[in-house]
PDB file of C-alpha atoms and ligand atoms in Angstrom:
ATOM      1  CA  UNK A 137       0.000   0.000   0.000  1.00 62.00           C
ATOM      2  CA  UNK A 138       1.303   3.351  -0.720  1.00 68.00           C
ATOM      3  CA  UNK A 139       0.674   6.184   1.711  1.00 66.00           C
ATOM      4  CA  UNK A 140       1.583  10.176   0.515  1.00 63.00           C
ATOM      5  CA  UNK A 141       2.499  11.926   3.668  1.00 67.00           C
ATOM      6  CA  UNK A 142       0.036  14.768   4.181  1.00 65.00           C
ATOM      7  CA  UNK A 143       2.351  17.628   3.927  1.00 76.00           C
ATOM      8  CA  UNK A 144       4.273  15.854   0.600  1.00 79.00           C
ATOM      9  CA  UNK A 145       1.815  14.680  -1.340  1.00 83.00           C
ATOM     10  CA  UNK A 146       4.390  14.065  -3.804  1.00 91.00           C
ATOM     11  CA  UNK A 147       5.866  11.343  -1.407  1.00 95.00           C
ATOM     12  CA  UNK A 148       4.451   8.442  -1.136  1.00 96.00           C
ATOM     13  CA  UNK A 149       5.714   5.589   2.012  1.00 96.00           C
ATOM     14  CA  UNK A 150       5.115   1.920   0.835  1.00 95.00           C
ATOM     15  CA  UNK A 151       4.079   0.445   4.333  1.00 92.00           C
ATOM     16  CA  UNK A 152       4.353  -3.347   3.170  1.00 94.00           C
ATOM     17  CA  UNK A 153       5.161  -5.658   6.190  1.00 96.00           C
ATOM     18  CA  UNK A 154       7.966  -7.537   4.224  1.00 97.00           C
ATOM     19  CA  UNK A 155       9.531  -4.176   3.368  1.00 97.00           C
ATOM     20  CA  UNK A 156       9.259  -2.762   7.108  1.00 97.00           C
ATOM     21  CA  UNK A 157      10.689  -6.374   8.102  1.00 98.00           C
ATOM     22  CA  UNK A 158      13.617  -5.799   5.991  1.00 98.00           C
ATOM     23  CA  UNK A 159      14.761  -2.629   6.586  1.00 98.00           C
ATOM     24  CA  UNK A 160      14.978  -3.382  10.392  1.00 98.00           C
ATOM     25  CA  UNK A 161      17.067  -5.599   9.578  1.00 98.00           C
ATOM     26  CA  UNK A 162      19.135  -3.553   7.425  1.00 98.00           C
ATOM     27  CA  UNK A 163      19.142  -0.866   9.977  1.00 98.00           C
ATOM     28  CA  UNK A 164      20.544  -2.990  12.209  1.00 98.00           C
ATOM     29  CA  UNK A 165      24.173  -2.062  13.046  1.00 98.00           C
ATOM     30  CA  UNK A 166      25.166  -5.908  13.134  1.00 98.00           C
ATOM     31  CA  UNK A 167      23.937  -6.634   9.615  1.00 98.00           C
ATOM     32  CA  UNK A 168      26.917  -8.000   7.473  1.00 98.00           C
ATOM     33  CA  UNK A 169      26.980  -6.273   4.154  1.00 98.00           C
ATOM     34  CA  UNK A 170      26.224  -9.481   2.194  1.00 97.00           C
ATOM     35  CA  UNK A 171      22.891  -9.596   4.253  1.00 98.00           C
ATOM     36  CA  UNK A 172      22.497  -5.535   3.847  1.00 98.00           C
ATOM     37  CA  UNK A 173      22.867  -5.786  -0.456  1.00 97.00           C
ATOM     38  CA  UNK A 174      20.725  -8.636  -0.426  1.00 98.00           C
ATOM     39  CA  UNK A 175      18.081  -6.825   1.321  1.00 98.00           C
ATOM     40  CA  UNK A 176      18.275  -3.548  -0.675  1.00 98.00           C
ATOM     41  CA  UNK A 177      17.703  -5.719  -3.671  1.00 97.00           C
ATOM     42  CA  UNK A 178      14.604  -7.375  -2.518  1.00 98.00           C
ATOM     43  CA  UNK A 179      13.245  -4.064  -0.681  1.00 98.00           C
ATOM     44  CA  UNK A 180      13.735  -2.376  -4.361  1.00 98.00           C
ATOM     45  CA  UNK A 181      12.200  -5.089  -6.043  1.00 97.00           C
ATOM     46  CA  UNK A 182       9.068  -5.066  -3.826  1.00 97.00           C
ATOM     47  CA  UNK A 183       9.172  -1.558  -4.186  1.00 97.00           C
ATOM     48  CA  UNK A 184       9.253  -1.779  -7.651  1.00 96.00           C
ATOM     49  CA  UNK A 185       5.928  -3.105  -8.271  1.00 94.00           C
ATOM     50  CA  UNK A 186       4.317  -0.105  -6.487  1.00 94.00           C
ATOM     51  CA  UNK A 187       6.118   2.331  -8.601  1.00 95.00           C
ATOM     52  CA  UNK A 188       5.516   0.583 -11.947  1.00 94.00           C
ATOM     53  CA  UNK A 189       1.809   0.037 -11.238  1.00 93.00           C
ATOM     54  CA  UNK A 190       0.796   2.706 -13.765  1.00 91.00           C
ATOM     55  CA  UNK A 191       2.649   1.252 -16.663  1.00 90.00           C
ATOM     56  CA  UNK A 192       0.227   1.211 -19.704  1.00 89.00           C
ATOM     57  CA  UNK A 193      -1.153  -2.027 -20.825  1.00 92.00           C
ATOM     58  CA  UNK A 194      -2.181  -3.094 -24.440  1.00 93.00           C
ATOM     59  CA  UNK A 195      -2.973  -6.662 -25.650  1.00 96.00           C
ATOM     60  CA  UNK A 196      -1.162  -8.880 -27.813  1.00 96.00           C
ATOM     61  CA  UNK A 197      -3.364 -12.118 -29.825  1.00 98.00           C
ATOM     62  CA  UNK A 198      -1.668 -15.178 -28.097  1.00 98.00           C
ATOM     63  CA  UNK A 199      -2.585 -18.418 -28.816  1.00 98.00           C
ATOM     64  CA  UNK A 200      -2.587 -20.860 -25.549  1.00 98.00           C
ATOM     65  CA  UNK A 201      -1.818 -24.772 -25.756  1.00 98.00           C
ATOM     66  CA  UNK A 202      -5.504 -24.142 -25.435  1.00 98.00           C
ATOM     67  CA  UNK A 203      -7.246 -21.349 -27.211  1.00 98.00           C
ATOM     68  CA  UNK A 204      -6.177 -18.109 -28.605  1.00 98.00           C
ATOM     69  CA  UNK A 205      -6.501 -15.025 -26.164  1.00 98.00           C
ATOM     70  CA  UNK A 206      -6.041 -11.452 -26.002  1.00 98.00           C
ATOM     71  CA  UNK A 207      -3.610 -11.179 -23.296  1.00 98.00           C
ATOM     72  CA  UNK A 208      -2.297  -8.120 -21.729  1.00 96.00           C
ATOM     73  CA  UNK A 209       1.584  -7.090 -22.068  1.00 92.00           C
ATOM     74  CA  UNK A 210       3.181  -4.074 -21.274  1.00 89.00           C
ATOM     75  CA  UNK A 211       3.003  -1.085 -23.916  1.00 87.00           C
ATOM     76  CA  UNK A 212       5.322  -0.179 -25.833  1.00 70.00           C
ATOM     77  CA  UNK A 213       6.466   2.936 -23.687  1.00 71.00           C
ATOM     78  CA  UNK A 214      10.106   2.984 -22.627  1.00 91.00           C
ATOM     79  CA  UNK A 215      11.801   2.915 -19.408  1.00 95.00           C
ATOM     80  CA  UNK A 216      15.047   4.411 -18.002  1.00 97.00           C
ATOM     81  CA  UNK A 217      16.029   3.187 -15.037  1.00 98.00           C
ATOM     82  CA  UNK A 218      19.131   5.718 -13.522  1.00 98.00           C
ATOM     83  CA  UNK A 219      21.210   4.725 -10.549  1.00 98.00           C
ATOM     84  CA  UNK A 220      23.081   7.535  -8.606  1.00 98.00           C
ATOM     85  CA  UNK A 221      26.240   6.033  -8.068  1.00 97.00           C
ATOM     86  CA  UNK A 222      27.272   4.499  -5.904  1.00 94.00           C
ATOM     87  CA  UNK A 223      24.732   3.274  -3.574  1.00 96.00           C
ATOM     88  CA  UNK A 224      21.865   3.805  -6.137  1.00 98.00           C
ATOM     89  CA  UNK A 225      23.565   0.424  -8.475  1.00 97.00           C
ATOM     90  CA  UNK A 226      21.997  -1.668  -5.969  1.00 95.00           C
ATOM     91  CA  UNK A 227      18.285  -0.840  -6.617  1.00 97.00           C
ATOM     92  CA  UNK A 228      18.683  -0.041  -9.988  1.00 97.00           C
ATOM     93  CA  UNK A 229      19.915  -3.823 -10.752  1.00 96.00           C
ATOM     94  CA  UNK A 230      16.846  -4.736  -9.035  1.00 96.00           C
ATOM     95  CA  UNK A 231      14.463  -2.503 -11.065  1.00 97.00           C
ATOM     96  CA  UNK A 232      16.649  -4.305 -14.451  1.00 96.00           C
ATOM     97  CA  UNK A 233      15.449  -7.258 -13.459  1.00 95.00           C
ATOM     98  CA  UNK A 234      12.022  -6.522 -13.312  1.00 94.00           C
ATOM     99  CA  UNK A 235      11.964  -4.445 -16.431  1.00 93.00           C
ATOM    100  CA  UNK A 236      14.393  -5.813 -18.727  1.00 91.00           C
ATOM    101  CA  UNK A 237      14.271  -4.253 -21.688  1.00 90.00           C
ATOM    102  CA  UNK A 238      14.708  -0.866 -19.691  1.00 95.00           C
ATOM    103  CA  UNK A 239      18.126   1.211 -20.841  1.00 96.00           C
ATOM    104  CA  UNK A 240      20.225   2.373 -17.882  1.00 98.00           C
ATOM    105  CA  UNK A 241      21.771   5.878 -16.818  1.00 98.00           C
ATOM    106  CA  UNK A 242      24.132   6.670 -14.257  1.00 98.00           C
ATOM    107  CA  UNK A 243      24.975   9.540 -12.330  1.00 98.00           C
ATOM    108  CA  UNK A 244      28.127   9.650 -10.497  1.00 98.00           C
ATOM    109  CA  UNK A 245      27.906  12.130  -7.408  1.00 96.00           C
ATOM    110  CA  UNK A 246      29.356  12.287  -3.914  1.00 93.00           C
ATOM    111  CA  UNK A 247      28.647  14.499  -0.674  1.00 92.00           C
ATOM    112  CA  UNK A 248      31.155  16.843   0.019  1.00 93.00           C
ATOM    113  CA  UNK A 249      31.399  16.037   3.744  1.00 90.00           C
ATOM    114  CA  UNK A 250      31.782  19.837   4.708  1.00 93.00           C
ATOM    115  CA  UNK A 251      29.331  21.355   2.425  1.00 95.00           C
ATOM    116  CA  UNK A 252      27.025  18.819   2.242  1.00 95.00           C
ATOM    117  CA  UNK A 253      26.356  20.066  -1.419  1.00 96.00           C
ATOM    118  CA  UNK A 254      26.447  17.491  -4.056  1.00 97.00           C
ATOM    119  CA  UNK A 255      29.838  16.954  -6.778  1.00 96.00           C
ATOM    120  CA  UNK A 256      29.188  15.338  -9.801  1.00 97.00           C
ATOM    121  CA  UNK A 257      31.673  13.636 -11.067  1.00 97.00           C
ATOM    122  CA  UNK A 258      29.945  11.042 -13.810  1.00 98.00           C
ATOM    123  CA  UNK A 259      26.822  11.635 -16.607  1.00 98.00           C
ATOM    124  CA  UNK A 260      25.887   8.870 -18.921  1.00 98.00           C
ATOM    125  CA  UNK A 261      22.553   8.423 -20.002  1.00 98.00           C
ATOM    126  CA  UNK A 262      20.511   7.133 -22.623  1.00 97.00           C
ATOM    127  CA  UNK A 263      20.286   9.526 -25.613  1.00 96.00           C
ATOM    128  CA  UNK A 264      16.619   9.101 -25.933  1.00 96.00           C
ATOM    129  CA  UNK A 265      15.802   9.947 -22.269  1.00 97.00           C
ATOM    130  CA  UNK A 266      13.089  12.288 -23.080  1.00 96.00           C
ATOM    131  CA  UNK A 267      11.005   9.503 -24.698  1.00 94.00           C
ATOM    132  CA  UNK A 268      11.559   6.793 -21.464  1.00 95.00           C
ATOM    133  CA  UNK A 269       9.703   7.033 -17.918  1.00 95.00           C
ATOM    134  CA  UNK A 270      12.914   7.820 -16.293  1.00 97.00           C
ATOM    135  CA  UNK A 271      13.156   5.469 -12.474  1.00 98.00           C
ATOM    136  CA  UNK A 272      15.700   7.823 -10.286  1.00 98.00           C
ATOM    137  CA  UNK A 273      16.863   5.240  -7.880  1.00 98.00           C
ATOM    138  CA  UNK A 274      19.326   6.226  -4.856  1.00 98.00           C
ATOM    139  CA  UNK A 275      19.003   4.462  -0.908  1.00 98.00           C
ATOM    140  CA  UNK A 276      18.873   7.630   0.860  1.00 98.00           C
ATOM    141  CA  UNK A 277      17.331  10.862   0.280  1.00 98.00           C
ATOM    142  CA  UNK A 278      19.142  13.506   3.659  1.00 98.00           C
ATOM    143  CA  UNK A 279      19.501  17.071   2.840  1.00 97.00           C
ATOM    144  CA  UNK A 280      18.105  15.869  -0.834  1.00 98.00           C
ATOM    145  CA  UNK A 281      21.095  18.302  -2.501  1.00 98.00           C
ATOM    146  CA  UNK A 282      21.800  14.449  -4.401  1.00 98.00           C
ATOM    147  CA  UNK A 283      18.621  13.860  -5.644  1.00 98.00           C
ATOM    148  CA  UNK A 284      17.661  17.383  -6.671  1.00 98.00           C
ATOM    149  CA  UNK A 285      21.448  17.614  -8.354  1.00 98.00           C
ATOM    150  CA  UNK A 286      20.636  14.451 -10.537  1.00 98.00           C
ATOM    151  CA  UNK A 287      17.049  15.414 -11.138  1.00 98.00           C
ATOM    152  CA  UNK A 288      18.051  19.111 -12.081  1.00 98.00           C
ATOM    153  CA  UNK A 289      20.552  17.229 -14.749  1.00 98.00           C
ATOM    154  CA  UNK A 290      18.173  14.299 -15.900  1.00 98.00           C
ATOM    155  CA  UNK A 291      15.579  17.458 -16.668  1.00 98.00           C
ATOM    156  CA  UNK A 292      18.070  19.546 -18.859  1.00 98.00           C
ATOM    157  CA  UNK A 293      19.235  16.722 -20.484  1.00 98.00           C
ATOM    158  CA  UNK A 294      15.630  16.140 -21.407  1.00 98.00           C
ATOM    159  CA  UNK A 295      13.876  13.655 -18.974  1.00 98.00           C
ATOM    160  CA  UNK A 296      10.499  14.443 -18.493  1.00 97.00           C
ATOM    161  CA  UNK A 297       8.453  11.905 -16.846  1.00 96.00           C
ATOM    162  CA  UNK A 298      10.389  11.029 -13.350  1.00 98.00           C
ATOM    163  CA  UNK A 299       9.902   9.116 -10.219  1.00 98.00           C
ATOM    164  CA  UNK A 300      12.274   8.942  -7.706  1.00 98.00           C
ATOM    165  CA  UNK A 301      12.908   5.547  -5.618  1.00 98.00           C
ATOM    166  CA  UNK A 302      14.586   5.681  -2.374  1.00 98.00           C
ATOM    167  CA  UNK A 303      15.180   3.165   0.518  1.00 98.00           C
ATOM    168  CA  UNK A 304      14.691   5.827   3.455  1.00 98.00           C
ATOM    169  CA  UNK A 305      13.838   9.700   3.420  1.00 97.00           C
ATOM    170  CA  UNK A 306      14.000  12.401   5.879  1.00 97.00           C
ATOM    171  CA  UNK A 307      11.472  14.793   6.423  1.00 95.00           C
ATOM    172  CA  UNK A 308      13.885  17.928   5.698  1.00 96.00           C
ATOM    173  CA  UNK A 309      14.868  15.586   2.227  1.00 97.00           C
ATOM    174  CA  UNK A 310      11.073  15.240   1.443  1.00 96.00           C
ATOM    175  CA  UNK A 311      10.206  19.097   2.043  1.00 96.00           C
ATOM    176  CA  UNK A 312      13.611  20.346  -0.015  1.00 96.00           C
ATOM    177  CA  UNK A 313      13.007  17.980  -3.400  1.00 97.00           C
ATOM    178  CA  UNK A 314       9.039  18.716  -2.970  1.00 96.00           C
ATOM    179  CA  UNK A 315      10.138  22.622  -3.093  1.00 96.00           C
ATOM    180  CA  UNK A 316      12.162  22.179  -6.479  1.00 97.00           C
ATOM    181  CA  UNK A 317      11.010  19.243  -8.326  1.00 97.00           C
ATOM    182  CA  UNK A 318       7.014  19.307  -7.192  1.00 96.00           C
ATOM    183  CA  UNK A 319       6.340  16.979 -10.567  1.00 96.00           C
ATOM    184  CA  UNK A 320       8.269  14.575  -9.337  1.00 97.00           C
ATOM    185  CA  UNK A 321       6.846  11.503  -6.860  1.00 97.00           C
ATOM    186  CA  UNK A 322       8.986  10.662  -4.293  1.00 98.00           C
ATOM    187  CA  UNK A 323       8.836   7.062  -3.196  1.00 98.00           C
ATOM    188  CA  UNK A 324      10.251   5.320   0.157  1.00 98.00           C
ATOM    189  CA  UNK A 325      10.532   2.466   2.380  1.00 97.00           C
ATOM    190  CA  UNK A 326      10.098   5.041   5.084  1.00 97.00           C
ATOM    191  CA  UNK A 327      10.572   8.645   6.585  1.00 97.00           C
ATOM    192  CA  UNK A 328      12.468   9.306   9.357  1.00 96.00           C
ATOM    193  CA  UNK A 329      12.210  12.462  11.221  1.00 92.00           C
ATOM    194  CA  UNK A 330      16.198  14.098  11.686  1.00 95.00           C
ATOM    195  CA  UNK A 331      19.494  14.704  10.682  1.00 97.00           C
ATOM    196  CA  UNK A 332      22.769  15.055  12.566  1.00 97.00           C
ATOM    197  CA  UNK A 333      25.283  17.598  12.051  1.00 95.00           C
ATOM    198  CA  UNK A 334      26.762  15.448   9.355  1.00 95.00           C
ATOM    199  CA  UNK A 335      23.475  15.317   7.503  1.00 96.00           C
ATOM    200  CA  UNK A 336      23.170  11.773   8.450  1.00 97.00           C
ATOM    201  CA  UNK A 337      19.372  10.366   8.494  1.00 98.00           C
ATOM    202  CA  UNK A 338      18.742   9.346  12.483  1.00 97.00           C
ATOM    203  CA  UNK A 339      18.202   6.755  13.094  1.00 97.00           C
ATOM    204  CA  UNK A 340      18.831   6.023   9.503  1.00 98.00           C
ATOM    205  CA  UNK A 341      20.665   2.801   8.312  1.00 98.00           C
ATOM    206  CA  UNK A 342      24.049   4.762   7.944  1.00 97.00           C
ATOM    207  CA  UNK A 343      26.124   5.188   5.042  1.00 97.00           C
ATOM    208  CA  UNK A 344      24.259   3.190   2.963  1.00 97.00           C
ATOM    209  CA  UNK A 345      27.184   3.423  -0.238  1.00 96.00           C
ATOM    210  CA  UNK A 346      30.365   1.732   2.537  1.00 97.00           C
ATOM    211  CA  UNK A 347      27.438  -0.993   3.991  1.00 97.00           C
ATOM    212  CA  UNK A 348      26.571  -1.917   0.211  1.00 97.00           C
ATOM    213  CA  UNK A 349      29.822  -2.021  -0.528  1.00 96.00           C
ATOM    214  CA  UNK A 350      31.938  -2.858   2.526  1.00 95.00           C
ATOM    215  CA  UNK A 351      33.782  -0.165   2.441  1.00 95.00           C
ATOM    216  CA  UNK A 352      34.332   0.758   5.513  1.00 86.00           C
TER     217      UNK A 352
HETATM  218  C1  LIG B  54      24.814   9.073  -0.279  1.00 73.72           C
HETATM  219  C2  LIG B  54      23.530   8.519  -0.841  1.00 73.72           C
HETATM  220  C3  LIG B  54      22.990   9.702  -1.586  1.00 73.72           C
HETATM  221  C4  LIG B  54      23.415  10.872  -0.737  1.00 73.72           C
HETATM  222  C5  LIG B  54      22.241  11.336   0.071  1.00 73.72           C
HETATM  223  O1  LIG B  54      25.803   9.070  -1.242  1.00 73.72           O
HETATM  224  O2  LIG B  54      23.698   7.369  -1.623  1.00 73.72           O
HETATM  225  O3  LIG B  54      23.483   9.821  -2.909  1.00 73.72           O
HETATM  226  O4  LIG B  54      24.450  10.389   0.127  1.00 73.72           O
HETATM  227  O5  LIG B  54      22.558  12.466   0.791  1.00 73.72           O
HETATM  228  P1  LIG B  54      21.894  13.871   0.473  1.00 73.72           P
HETATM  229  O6  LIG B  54      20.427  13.660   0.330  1.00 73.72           O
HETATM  230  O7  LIG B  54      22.230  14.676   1.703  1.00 73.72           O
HETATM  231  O8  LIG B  54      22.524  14.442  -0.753  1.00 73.72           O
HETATM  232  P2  LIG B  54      27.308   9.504  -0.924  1.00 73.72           P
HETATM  233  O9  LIG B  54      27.508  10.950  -1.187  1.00 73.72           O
HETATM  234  O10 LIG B  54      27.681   9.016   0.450  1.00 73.72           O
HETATM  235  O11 LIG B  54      28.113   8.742  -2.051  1.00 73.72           O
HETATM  236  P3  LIG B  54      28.359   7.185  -2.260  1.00 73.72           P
HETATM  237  O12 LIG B  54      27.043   6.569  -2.658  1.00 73.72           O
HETATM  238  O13 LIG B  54      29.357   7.148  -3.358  1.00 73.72           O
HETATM  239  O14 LIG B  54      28.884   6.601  -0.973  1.00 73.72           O
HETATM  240  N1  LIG B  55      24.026   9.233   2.886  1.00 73.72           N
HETATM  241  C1  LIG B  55      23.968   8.022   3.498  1.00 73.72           C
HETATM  242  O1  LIG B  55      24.472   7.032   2.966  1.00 73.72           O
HETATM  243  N2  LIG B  55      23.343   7.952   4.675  1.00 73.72           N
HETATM  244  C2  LIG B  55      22.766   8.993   5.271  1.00 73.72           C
HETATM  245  O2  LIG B  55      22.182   8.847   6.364  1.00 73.72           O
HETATM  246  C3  LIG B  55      22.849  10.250   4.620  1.00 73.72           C
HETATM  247  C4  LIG B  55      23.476  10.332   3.422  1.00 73.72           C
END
């Protein structure tokens, strides 16, 4: 079930029991990161079948072992799915596998720790981006200046038609994309209220790029 929070209505939290489960479990401090990657994969992929629930259907004349039928396949429309790098590769292989004839972009930015403001550092995309439903996918969504940075870029560069998938928001995240990219639906595991002086989410999961990766 998807729930928009009443002051975003732009975001919307998927309360699911399996996906609350999980990310207690990936929230947990003692969670190895082979357990933590393999949970991000199956959060995004249960998350993915919220977000794609509006994909157009047409039919296609089949013919059963029994009869022929009409059945319903997916339109023709195009996807993109775009991981920010690096922690966004994680959900974005998980939206692939749902939707595999989607292209892929990636965005390569990093938090300056001091600033907090967002450095981009790769761009690749697919060149027809403005035709394709274009899935954002990053973990975390803190002081947002990531998301809105790779949003801001996906819209010059043409994208129109964007949702953004995340594993965990903050409320200060939710209220700073809402106030620059209102066309664009925010979707989340869950919200959680602060951020630290380090623009860490609290109680968060941490940083979600070094437990993906093992990094640190
Ligand atoms: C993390 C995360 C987001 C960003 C969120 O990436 O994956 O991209 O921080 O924070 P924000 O909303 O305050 O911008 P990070 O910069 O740690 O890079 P990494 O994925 O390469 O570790
Ligand atoms: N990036 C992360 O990985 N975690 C946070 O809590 C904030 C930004």
């Amino acid at each position: 079930m998807k729930t928009p929070l009443s002051q975003f209505p732009n975001f919307h939290v998927l309360v699911h029991p399996l996906i609350q489960h999980k990310l207690s479990i990936m929230r947990d401090k003692r969670t190895p990161t082979i357990l933590f990657r393999q949970l991000l994969k199956e959060i995004a992929l249960l998350m993915g079948y919220e977000v794609t629930r509006d994909l157009p259907l047409t039919s296609e004349r089949i013919e059963t072992p029994l009869e022929a039928m009409d059945a319903p396949t997916i339109a023709g429309k195009k996807v993109a799915v775009v991981a920010i790098l690096r922690a966004g590769l994680g959900m974005a292989e998980a939206m692939i596998d749902l939707i595999p004839s989607a292209r892929m972009g990636h965005v390569g930015l990093y938090r300056d720790p001091r600033t907090l403001q967002a450095v981009e550092y790769y761009f690749k995309i697919p060149a027809d981006i403005s035709d394709r439903d274009v899935l954002v996918c990053d973990p975390m969504l803190a002081t947002a200046h990531s998301a809105i940075a790779a949003v801001d870029r996906l819209k010059e560069s043409g994208a129109k038609r964007l949702k953004f998938i995340c594993i965990l928001g903050s409320e200060q995240g939710a209220r700073a994309f809402a106030e620059v990219h209102p066309d664009v639906p925010v979707f989340a595991a869950a919200i959680d209220a602060k951020l630290n002086d380090h623009g860490y989410i609290v109680p968060g999961l941490g940083d979600a790029g070094d437990r993906l990766f093992g990094t640190k």
